[in-house]
XYZ file of C-alpha atoms in Angstrom:
554
model
C 116.077 87.918 89.493
C 114.010 90.942 90.014
C 110.975 91.005 92.084
C 107.987 91.139 89.556
C 105.224 93.649 90.694
C 101.568 93.826 89.391
C 99.183 96.445 89.636
C 98.362 97.149 93.542
C 101.548 95.243 94.856
C 103.334 96.762 97.581
C 106.844 96.207 99.379
C 109.137 97.483 101.779
C 112.182 98.920 100.146
C 114.450 97.387 102.598
C 112.976 94.097 101.552
C 114.201 94.749 97.898
C 117.620 96.300 98.605
C 119.471 97.734 101.736
C 120.847 100.520 99.677
C 119.160 104.070 99.605
C 120.692 105.351 96.400
C 118.404 104.032 93.819
C 117.888 104.206 90.069
C 114.449 104.259 88.644
C 113.937 103.828 85.047
C 110.763 103.897 82.916
C 110.165 102.551 79.466
C 106.916 103.776 77.958
C 106.650 104.067 73.889
C 103.916 104.245 71.405
C 103.852 104.545 67.614
C 103.815 108.434 66.639
C 103.480 109.383 70.381
C 105.785 111.245 72.925
C 105.609 111.178 76.692
C 106.648 113.498 79.379
C 107.629 111.607 82.415
C 107.905 113.464 85.765
C 108.334 112.927 89.473
C 106.091 114.687 92.002
C 107.225 115.120 95.651
C 104.280 115.134 97.756
C 103.658 116.215 101.581
C 102.024 114.126 103.988
C 98.439 115.291 102.492
C 99.625 113.983 99.063
C 99.564 117.591 97.896
C 102.238 119.285 95.798
C 102.933 122.008 98.558
C 106.366 122.856 97.303
C 106.667 123.366 93.428
C 110.721 122.723 93.618
C 109.848 119.008 94.168
C 108.039 118.688 90.660
C 111.033 117.047 88.759
C 110.620 117.316 85.040
C 112.687 118.069 82.068
C 112.665 121.904 82.579
C 113.450 121.503 86.373
C 115.782 118.278 86.339
C 116.608 118.277 90.159
C 115.083 118.939 93.727
C 117.113 121.632 95.700
C 119.070 119.173 97.733
C 119.442 116.765 94.887
C 117.598 114.004 96.279
C 115.586 113.497 93.353
C 117.530 113.771 89.806
C 116.123 113.575 86.235
C 119.094 111.665 84.385
C 117.321 111.311 80.928
C 117.211 108.345 78.466
C 119.715 105.745 79.167
C 120.066 101.957 79.094
C 116.931 101.235 77.077
C 114.871 103.446 79.405
C 112.724 106.179 77.916
C 113.345 108.338 81.146
C 115.480 107.701 84.295
C 115.622 109.243 87.712
C 118.166 109.130 90.546
C 116.373 108.848 94.179
C 118.511 109.289 97.049
C 116.237 108.204 100.033
C 118.217 109.302 102.832
C 118.504 112.712 101.623
C 114.677 113.485 100.912
C 113.336 116.036 103.289
C 111.099 115.197 106.188
C 108.157 117.281 104.726
C 108.346 114.832 101.498
C 106.267 111.640 102.347
C 105.549 110.288 98.570
C 107.435 110.280 95.257
C 104.906 109.786 92.422
C 106.333 108.714 89.120
C 104.016 109.679 86.273
C 103.950 109.746 82.297
C 101.551 112.008 80.214
C 100.988 112.261 76.465
C 102.598 115.109 74.615
C 99.974 115.680 71.869
C 96.994 113.716 70.676
C 96.801 109.997 71.599
C 95.760 107.875 74.545
C 97.308 105.254 76.786
C 95.613 102.315 75.100
C 98.095 102.824 72.303
C 101.252 102.262 74.458
C 103.338 99.106 73.841
C 104.493 96.801 76.703
C 106.626 98.841 79.020
C 107.809 98.928 82.643
C 109.204 100.830 85.754
C 112.062 99.268 87.427
C 114.340 99.782 90.114
C 117.947 99.216 90.311
C 120.470 99.116 93.305
C 124.228 98.754 93.210
C 123.792 97.822 89.679
C 121.353 95.181 89.946
C 117.570 95.217 89.115
C 115.648 94.548 92.215
C 112.077 95.298 91.334
C 110.146 95.611 87.933
C 106.424 96.568 87.401
C 105.207 95.870 83.828
C 102.307 97.178 82.132
C 100.646 97.641 78.705
C 98.036 99.434 76.458
C 95.554 96.720 77.495
C 95.055 98.214 81.002
C 94.097 101.390 79.775
C 91.439 102.963 77.466
C 91.336 106.965 76.941
C 93.458 107.920 79.679
C 96.064 110.592 78.675
C 98.084 110.503 81.943
C 99.057 107.562 84.231
C 100.458 107.147 87.582
C 102.924 104.344 87.090
C 104.506 103.999 90.981
C 104.858 105.557 94.256
C 107.640 105.585 96.774
C 105.859 106.427 99.943
C 106.816 106.945 103.565
C 104.944 104.527 106.034
C 107.233 104.318 108.810
C 109.855 103.073 106.334
C 110.069 103.860 102.687
C 107.934 101.615 100.490
C 107.204 100.773 96.983
C 103.659 100.532 95.366
C 102.772 99.640 91.723
C 99.809 102.052 90.858
C 99.054 102.114 87.306
C 96.142 104.560 87.719
C 94.995 106.251 84.694
C 93.169 109.871 84.298
C 91.262 110.771 81.299
C 92.083 114.413 81.516
C 95.573 114.028 80.918
C 98.184 116.442 82.953
C 95.423 118.884 84.151
C 93.590 116.122 85.976
C 96.914 114.801 87.407
C 97.631 118.312 88.551
C 94.511 118.757 90.179
C 94.760 115.550 91.783
C 97.926 116.584 93.611
C 96.329 119.863 94.800
C 97.403 122.199 91.497
C 94.675 124.112 89.640
C 94.409 124.767 85.899
C 92.872 127.931 84.585
C 90.216 127.375 81.764
C 91.100 128.786 78.304
C 88.329 130.373 76.506
C 90.110 130.096 73.325
C 92.978 127.702 72.107
C 96.302 129.573 72.198
C 98.930 129.473 69.465
C 102.330 128.080 70.137
C 104.535 130.607 72.007
C 107.173 132.567 69.939
C 110.828 132.399 71.360
C 112.212 135.690 72.953
C 115.247 137.158 71.331
C 118.244 135.875 72.971
C 117.319 131.992 72.688
C 115.400 131.317 75.789
C 115.342 127.378 76.833
C 112.640 125.394 76.003
C 109.681 125.609 78.369
C 107.487 122.937 80.020
C 104.371 123.218 77.883
C 101.867 120.092 77.578
C 99.162 120.207 75.010
C 96.286 121.256 77.688
C 98.553 123.959 78.972
C 100.136 126.036 75.932
C 102.110 129.003 76.485
C 100.542 132.344 75.423
C 100.366 133.213 71.665
C 102.334 135.661 70.285
C 99.579 138.398 69.700
C 98.568 140.211 72.815
C 95.221 138.995 74.173
C 92.450 141.562 75.126
C 92.758 142.716 78.270
C 89.851 140.732 79.928
C 91.253 137.425 78.340
C 92.908 135.303 81.054
C 96.466 133.893 80.572
C 96.768 130.093 80.870
C 98.277 129.168 84.295
C 101.137 127.054 84.871
C 99.753 124.607 87.440
C 101.478 126.373 90.241
C 105.101 126.017 89.251
C 107.538 128.556 87.631
C 106.357 130.063 84.554
C 107.868 129.410 81.234
C 111.017 131.434 80.622
C 109.818 132.178 77.018
C 106.162 133.485 78.062
C 105.176 136.895 77.348
C 102.297 138.364 79.742
C 99.534 140.254 78.303
C 99.577 144.110 78.555
C 97.814 145.190 81.595
C 97.129 149.006 82.882
C 98.772 148.430 86.088
C 101.260 146.018 87.207
C 99.887 142.900 89.251
C 101.642 140.132 91.215
C 101.989 137.004 88.978
C 99.730 134.103 89.521
C 102.648 131.706 88.661
C 104.775 132.784 91.838
C 101.774 131.773 94.148
C 101.744 128.286 96.017
C 99.695 125.650 94.502
C 96.097 125.833 95.882
C 93.055 124.023 95.268
C 90.706 126.965 94.916
C 90.443 128.240 91.426
C 93.113 130.919 90.297
C 91.983 134.538 89.763
C 92.807 135.908 86.235
C 95.738 138.036 85.472
C 95.720 141.151 87.351
C 92.897 139.961 89.457
C 94.941 137.877 91.879
C 93.464 139.548 94.868
C 89.828 140.177 95.719
C 88.978 143.883 95.848
C 88.499 145.429 99.353
C 84.839 146.169 100.240
C 85.679 149.916 100.915
C 87.917 151.671 98.505
C 90.345 154.333 99.680
C 89.988 157.585 98.195
C 92.409 158.732 95.181
C 95.827 160.139 96.057
C 95.652 163.971 96.381
C 95.909 165.526 92.928
C 95.473 162.209 90.753
C 92.410 160.525 89.372
C 91.304 157.271 91.134
C 92.963 154.113 89.584
C 90.857 151.201 88.761
C 92.052 147.364 89.114
C 92.672 145.495 85.888
C 89.418 144.113 84.460
C 87.119 145.897 86.544
C 84.865 148.650 85.645
C 84.898 152.288 87.468
C 84.449 151.592 91.328
C 82.172 153.821 93.133
C 84.095 156.234 95.300
C 83.539 159.289 97.269
C 83.523 162.402 95.080
C 86.184 164.853 95.447
C 85.639 168.696 95.576
C 86.298 170.296 92.599
C 89.499 172.029 91.813
C 91.623 169.179 93.175
C 92.704 167.507 89.739
C 89.525 166.543 88.588
C 85.963 167.974 87.298
C 83.056 168.380 89.199
C 80.795 165.144 88.826
C 77.622 163.896 90.396
C 77.906 161.562 93.175
C 78.117 157.898 92.290
C 77.334 156.316 95.978
C 75.526 157.905 98.778
C 77.923 160.214 100.631
C 80.421 158.935 103.494
C 83.902 158.283 103.739
C 84.845 154.656 104.041
C 81.255 153.333 103.124
C 81.233 149.767 101.687
C 81.104 149.506 98.099
C 77.663 148.603 96.442
C 76.843 145.719 94.748
C 77.991 145.122 91.247
C 75.776 146.828 88.716
C 75.428 150.262 90.684
C 78.103 151.766 88.720
C 80.689 148.835 88.416
C 81.275 145.477 86.727
C 82.510 142.508 88.804
C 86.089 141.335 88.103
C 86.752 138.932 85.067
C 85.515 135.310 86.292
C 83.817 136.608 89.347
C 80.078 136.172 90.026
C 78.373 139.156 91.137
C 78.607 139.597 94.756
C 81.493 137.304 95.144
C 83.575 137.962 98.148
C 82.038 141.360 98.715
C 78.516 142.611 99.092
C 75.922 139.980 100.200
C 78.612 136.968 100.741
C 79.082 135.749 104.070
C 82.486 135.859 105.696
C 84.328 132.557 105.025
C 82.968 131.702 101.782
C 85.350 129.755 99.607
C 87.820 131.636 97.563
C 86.614 130.429 94.317
C 83.233 131.876 94.790
C 79.830 131.231 96.588
C 78.425 128.869 93.885
C 77.457 125.481 94.494
C 80.756 123.947 92.792
C 82.849 126.036 95.065
C 80.868 125.163 98.210
C 81.215 121.504 97.552
C 84.848 121.766 96.557
C 85.967 120.376 100.042
C 83.785 117.220 99.720
C 85.084 115.852 96.472
C 86.261 112.365 96.053
C 89.975 111.937 97.110
C 91.624 109.743 94.415
C 95.311 108.371 95.575
C 95.848 105.543 93.256
C 95.858 103.049 96.106
C 93.538 99.984 96.655
C 92.011 101.469 99.989
C 91.541 105.490 100.338
C 89.883 107.038 103.325
C 87.648 109.693 101.845
C 86.941 111.376 105.321
C 86.888 109.980 108.778
C 83.696 107.886 108.213
C 83.863 106.736 104.622
C 86.371 104.588 102.961
C 86.571 103.498 99.293
C 88.128 100.326 97.945
C 89.128 99.997 94.388
C 88.312 96.200 93.244
C 90.387 96.544 89.942
C 93.569 97.018 91.812
C 95.259 93.799 93.431
C 92.562 91.398 91.643
C 91.117 90.088 94.858
C 87.553 90.273 96.286
C 86.578 92.163 99.537
C 84.570 90.935 102.461
C 82.291 93.631 103.857
C 79.811 93.992 106.450
C 76.341 93.495 104.844
C 74.639 96.810 104.187
C 77.689 98.625 104.480
C 77.868 99.879 100.882
C 76.794 103.314 100.418
C 77.766 103.916 97.084
C 79.647 102.319 94.076
C 80.847 102.909 90.566
C 81.703 100.344 87.959
C 80.738 96.823 87.249
C 80.439 95.451 90.811
C 78.762 92.097 92.117
C 77.398 91.706 95.676
C 76.856 88.095 96.784
C 76.299 86.435 100.051
C 79.265 85.219 102.069
C 78.267 82.297 104.140
C 80.097 81.060 107.127
C 78.890 77.419 106.907
C 77.077 75.345 109.087
C 79.948 74.868 111.591
C 80.751 78.642 111.190
C 77.128 79.738 112.201
C 77.356 77.430 115.336
C 80.664 78.720 116.289
C 79.718 82.258 115.778
C 76.678 82.008 117.531
C 78.099 80.320 120.731
C 81.033 82.876 120.814
C 79.346 86.219 120.038
C 81.953 86.557 116.791
C 79.581 85.945 114.032
C 80.131 88.538 110.998
C 77.250 88.917 108.464
C 79.576 89.623 105.354
C 78.854 90.193 101.872
C 81.388 89.536 98.882
C 82.478 92.336 96.736
C 83.866 91.493 93.265
C 84.226 93.149 89.831
C 86.024 96.189 88.220
C 84.861 99.316 90.151
C 85.171 101.262 93.416
C 82.973 100.672 96.420
C 82.508 103.190 99.074
C 81.852 101.723 102.706
C 80.510 103.104 105.871
C 78.301 102.118 108.829
C 76.356 104.337 111.248
C 78.641 107.300 110.925
C 81.209 105.421 112.901
C 84.954 106.253 112.200
C 86.970 103.972 109.871
C 90.491 103.115 110.178
C 92.200 101.067 107.251
C 95.184 98.701 108.725
C 97.577 96.960 106.715
C 98.956 93.660 107.351
C 102.316 92.637 106.169
C 102.298 89.099 107.280
C 101.594 89.833 110.920
C 98.201 89.716 112.965
C 95.840 91.644 114.928
C 92.945 90.763 117.031
C 89.630 92.576 116.494
C 86.306 92.189 117.964
C 83.945 91.214 115.137
C 81.547 93.868 115.972
C 84.337 96.372 115.105
C 85.143 94.957 111.760
C 83.805 96.602 108.620
C 85.699 95.040 105.849
C 88.741 93.384 104.742
C 90.787 91.546 101.807
C 89.625 88.278 101.220
C 93.286 87.072 101.146
C 93.265 87.637 104.967
C 92.961 84.417 107.375
C 90.744 84.959 110.028
C 89.698 82.677 113.128
C 87.850 82.855 116.488
C 90.361 83.194 119.469
C 89.575 82.527 123.068
C 90.457 84.643 125.800
C 91.825 83.109 128.768
C 89.489 83.444 131.957
C 86.687 82.291 133.668
C 84.269 84.423 131.787
C 83.119 88.042 130.929
C 79.715 89.495 131.129
C 78.335 90.301 127.377
C 79.687 87.161 126.049
C 83.124 89.014 125.114
C 85.136 85.790 126.023
C 86.186 85.398 122.246
C 87.684 87.548 119.537
C 88.589 87.455 116.221
C 92.407 87.194 115.018
C 93.115 88.184 111.434
C 96.513 87.286 109.651
C 98.314 87.361 106.310
C 99.060 90.255 103.728
C 96.189 92.749 103.025
C 93.844 95.330 104.587
C 91.344 95.275 107.258
C 89.125 98.219 107.948
C 88.289 98.662 111.623
C 85.346 101.092 113.001
C 85.121 102.827 116.359
C 82.743 105.072 117.963
C 84.685 108.259 118.039
C 88.460 108.590 117.790
C 90.319 105.985 119.562
C 93.571 105.839 121.422
C 96.466 103.568 121.212
C 98.619 102.541 124.111
C 101.630 100.321 124.492
C 101.270 97.375 126.431
C 103.013 97.362 130.099
C 102.314 94.824 132.727
C 99.710 97.128 134.462
C 97.635 97.753 131.255
C 93.689 97.000 131.916
C 91.007 97.721 129.808
C 87.377 97.411 129.790
C 86.147 94.526 127.867
C 83.163 96.870 126.543
C 85.599 99.579 125.206
C 88.614 97.573 123.821
C 88.791 97.385 120.071
C 91.717 95.659 119.074
C 94.943 94.557 119.922
C 98.216 93.103 118.661
C 97.940 89.374 118.392
C 101.314 88.643 120.302
C 100.028 90.204 123.417
C 98.688 87.810 126.244
C 95.185 88.528 127.458
C 93.713 87.662 130.715
C 90.605 88.372 132.591
C 91.031 90.507 135.620
C 88.147 90.383 138.118
C 87.960 92.502 141.136
C 84.837 91.220 142.528
C 84.746 90.945 146.347
C 81.829 89.379 148.250
C 81.717 92.146 150.988
C 81.637 94.713 148.490
C 78.738 93.221 146.505
C 76.845 92.705 149.719
C 76.132 96.367 149.586
C 74.484 98.458 146.988
C 76.562 101.018 144.967
C 78.810 98.792 142.705
C 81.182 100.705 140.394
C 80.414 98.736 137.214
C 84.077 98.124 136.741
C 84.372 94.675 138.175
C 85.594 92.626 135.292
C 88.450 94.036 132.890
C 91.228 92.635 130.412
C 94.782 92.500 131.466
C 97.257 92.952 128.772
C 100.766 91.365 129.103
C 103.738 91.441 126.364
C 106.885 92.196 125.282
C 107.725 95.776 124.334
C 105.954 96.850 120.864
C 102.521 95.467 121.794
C 99.683 97.608 121.741
C 95.837 97.984 122.652
C 93.186 100.146 120.933
C 90.408 101.548 123.012
C 87.330 103.704 121.826
C 85.679 106.174 123.916
C 82.272 104.015 124.114
C 81.226 100.924 125.585
C 79.276 98.403 123.556
């Protein structure tokens, strides 16, 4: 029997099968609708940094054939062959997606599935239906991701914008169209059909005006049947450029004009970039292939170009002064506007339940996994959707134990369908996923955790530690706990000679033995000048145990 997955469930591939040559089949259908099913090979930053690992019907395999598109078979709308041990080390995630080719929305789909087959036997299946979606036009179905070992996650994350929103999520960029483009006309000689979803139509048969941008192809190869618009001078193709986040420049404007234009070649009139008006240049003496003219700029060879409006027009799609006059160095490539300046701070959607937005902020999607989250009271800084916050009491006995041990946690319960952003006092946050194992964390360093985790107060062996740190919290089960630290912590393996300050240690593996180590001597204490390091924690354990220490003492 295959293992049944629900949205948000994860598992190691080694728990499903010992093989690495896998078959992935996707079934998704709807009356009158067609779908494009693709696989994105993403790097460690979950970006499509290499377009060769975008596998779809017009690029059916990766360079080393570790990802292959097999086509419809065995009742599946689309199928893939994945060879995990041949995937290059720069690829850390394979995201399987489905997008609508034409009008419609994901709420119209019939019950479908994504399944994994190994050795001719189905080992895993994630079932979904249109009831899980509304107006979305694209959906991330499931991921293979590398986290020490290859794992599988059932995602089921939709996007309202379709393929363009999906590509932007993976680091691609979509050029905005000013007018809808007509379908592409095939070239003489019978070119193969190109990948052209509805939001990314190929250029129309009539040549557009010189100032009209040609729709970009999301960073991957240009369709073989596309006809570029005529340009007065050849320019590098934006389709050959790597996938970037900043907005692409229009055809012929792929580079920013230098601030100081060079003089025209001997005997030739100056050449103007495509889409830009006459640029100010130093006037040449009469008789050198041109007519006398009045100076267009103050004299001086190599003088920076004046601002747009002084005898020149800015390039198409560029605001006046962009990357030139009046713009400080280091401004975003997309321009100096508000949107370009805030581009680096936008939300990071990954399709996972827990997503770290930056070093000090984390987001949890309550709709994935179907279980509540317990978080420190007052740690919510933003939420979206229908979310309820309620007080989580520890009970009479829990309050007594927490007050006596110093491990009392003031918690709130987050339930509903939405996303909650958590942070506290600008401390660094670190999500730790538990797969049936356990970890010991001081209650002071716990920000949030899944309600499915079991937790209890654990006593540290010893005769006493100043500050009431004689106890700690132990978390165990399957779920995620978010630990907060002051500054960037360090993780060290446990050896027989591992000691840590009890006020700086954050967490350690539950299998490690912890005892109190005292260096107090009566003769030393009889004199002033104590070191302040009299009491520490000593850790012992088999290889594989660890401790986490922060550069801060509570």
